[in-house]
XYZ file of C-alpha atoms in Angstrom:
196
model
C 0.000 0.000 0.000
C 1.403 3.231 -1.035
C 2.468 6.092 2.078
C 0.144 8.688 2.558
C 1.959 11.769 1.810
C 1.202 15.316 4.132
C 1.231 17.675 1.491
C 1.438 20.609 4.560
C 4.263 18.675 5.836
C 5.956 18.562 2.961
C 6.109 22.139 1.504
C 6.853 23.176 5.270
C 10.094 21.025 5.189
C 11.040 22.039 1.803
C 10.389 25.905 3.436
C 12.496 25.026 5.831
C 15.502 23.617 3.636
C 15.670 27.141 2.325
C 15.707 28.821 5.911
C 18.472 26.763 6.427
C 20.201 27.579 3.293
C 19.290 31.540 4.033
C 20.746 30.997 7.674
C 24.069 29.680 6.637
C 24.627 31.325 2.921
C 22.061 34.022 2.712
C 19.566 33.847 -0.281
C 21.342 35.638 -3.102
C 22.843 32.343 -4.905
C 19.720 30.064 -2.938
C 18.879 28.227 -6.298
C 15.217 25.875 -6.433
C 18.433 23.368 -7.328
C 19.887 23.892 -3.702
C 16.885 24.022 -1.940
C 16.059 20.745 -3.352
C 19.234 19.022 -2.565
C 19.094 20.494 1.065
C 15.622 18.749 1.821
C 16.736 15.531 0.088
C 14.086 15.721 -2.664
C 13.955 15.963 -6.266
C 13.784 19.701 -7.974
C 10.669 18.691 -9.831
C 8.970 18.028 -6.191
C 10.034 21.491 -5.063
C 8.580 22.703 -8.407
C 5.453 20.725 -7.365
C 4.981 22.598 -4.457
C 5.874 26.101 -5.288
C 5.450 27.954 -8.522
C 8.573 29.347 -8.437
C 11.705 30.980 -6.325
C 9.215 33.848 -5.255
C 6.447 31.319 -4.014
C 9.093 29.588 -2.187
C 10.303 32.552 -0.670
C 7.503 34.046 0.325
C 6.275 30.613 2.103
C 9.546 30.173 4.217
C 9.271 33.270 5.803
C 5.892 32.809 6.688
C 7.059 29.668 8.211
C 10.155 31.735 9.739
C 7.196 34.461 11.524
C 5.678 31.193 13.159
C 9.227 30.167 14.709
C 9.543 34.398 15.751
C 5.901 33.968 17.469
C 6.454 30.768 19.298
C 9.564 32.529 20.849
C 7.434 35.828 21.421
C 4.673 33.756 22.901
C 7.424 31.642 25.035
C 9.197 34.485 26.728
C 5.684 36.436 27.341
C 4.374 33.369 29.345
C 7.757 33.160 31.150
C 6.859 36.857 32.253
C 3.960 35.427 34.228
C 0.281 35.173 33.545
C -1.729 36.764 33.110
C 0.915 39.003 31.117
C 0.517 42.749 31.492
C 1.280 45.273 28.821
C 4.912 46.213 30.239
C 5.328 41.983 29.985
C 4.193 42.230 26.060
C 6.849 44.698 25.649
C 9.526 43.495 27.648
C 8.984 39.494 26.589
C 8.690 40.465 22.685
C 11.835 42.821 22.247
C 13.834 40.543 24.403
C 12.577 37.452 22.062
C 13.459 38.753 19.073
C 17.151 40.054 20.414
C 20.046 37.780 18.997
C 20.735 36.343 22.957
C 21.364 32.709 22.056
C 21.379 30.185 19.300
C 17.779 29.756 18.266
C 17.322 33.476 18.389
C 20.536 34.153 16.293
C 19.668 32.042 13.886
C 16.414 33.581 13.539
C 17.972 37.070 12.999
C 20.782 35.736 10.603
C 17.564 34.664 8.599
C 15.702 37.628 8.786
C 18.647 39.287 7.612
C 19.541 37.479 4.591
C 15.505 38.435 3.191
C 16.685 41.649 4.133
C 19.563 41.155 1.955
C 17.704 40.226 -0.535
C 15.297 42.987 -1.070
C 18.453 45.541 -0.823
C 20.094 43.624 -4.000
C 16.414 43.271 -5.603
C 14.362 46.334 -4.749
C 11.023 44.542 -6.732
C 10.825 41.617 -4.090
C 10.239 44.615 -1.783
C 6.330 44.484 -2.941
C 6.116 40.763 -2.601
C 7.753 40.579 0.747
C 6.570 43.808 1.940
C 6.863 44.852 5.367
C 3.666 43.238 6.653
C 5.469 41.319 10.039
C 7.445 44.178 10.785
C 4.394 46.768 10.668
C 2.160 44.141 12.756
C 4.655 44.063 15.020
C 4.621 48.097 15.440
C 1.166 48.131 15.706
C 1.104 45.496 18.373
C 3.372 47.475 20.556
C 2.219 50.620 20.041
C -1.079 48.960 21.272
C 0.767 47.619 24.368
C 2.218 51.113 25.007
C -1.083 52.472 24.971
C -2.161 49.961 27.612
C 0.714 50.961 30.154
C -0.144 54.621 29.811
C 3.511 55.246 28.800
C 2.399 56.654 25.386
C -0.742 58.248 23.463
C -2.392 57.036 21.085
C -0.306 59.708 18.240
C 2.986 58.960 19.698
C 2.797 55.627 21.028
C 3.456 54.308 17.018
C 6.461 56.057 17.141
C 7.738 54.970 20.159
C 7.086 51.222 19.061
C 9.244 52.051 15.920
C 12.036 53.511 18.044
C 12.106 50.330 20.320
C 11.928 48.057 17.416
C 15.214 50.190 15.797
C 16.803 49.905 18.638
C 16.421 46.151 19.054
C 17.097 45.987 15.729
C 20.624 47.652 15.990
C 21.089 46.041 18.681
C 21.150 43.028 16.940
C 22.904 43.638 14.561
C 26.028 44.748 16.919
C 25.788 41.163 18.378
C 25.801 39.458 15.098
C 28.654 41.842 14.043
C 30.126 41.107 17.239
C 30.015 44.716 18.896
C 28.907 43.480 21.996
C 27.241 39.898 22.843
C 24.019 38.896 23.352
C 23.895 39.575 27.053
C 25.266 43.062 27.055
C 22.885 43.833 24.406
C 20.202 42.848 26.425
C 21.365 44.890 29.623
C 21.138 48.070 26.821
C 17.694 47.400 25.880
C 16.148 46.640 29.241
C 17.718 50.182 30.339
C 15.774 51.473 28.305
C 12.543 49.927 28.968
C 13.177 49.977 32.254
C 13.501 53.918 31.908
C 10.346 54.105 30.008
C 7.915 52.096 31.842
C 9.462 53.977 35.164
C 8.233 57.087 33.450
């Protein structure tokens, strides 16, 4: 009797071939080819399961949002329950900071898209910025809640503290400063804000 294939299964670990690929060697020279030979299957299933490179793309970093989320979700409930706005804050920023090796590796990933869209402004539309401005939204939402920003400014406050997680990233993956000293900047700074 022939094995049932998961189809969901399937496209995820072929998504996931090419986070690996992005993690270790960016996505500039990540052929269909590699990605195929990375999750042990032929190019024509790969070609099965996405209509091309952009398809492909676009599906491994929605699968690469759900690995963000679980950590977002992990350090929020290790915060306490029920979680309180300040909590939101402090367990998302400090999830998505390069601190250790799941979290690095999740940056390094985000990066190389990033990467990617710098050397090919058109995947800009496809990719788009629609994590990233969720994200905002969600903090500036969370901001609100504390009563440590309005409603105009707390958007721009959430941008600020995404920037600066942001750079602060990067200086650990450029080796500025490593993942714990990075950390002791950012909670300064929340610490400073919620005390306001």
């Amino acid at each position: 009797m022939p094995r049932r294939v998961d189809h969901e299964v399937r496209r995820r670990e072929i998504g996931e071939a090419l986070l690996r690929i992005a993690h270790t060697k960016g996505l500039q020279s990540a052929s269909m080819r590699e990605v195929a030979a990375e999750a042990g299957v032929s190019l024509r299933l790969v070609q099965y399961y996405f209509q091309g490179k952009n398809d492909l793309l676009l599906a491994a970093l929605a699968y690469l949002g759900e690995q963000l989320s679980a950590r977002v979700e992990q350090h929020i409930r290790a915060l306490g329950s029920p979680p309180t706005p300040a909590g939101m804050v402090y367990g998302t920023l400090t999830a998505i900071l390069p601190t250790d090796e799941e979290s690095r590796r999740i940056t390094r990933t985000y990066t190389a898209y990033y990467t990617l869209v710098l050397a090919e402004p058109d995947l800009a539309v496809a990719h788009g910025a629609t994590y990233p401005d969720a994200l905002e939204r969600f903090l500036a939402r969370q901001l609100e809640a504390a009563g440590v920003s309005s409603a105009p400014d707390s958007r721009t406050v959430a941008a600020g503290l995404l920037a600066l997680t942001n750079g602060l990233g990067s200086s650990v993956l450029g080796g500025q400063r490593d993942g714990d000293a990075a950390l002791a900047v950012l909670k300064y700074h929340l610490d400073r804000l919620f005390a306001a």
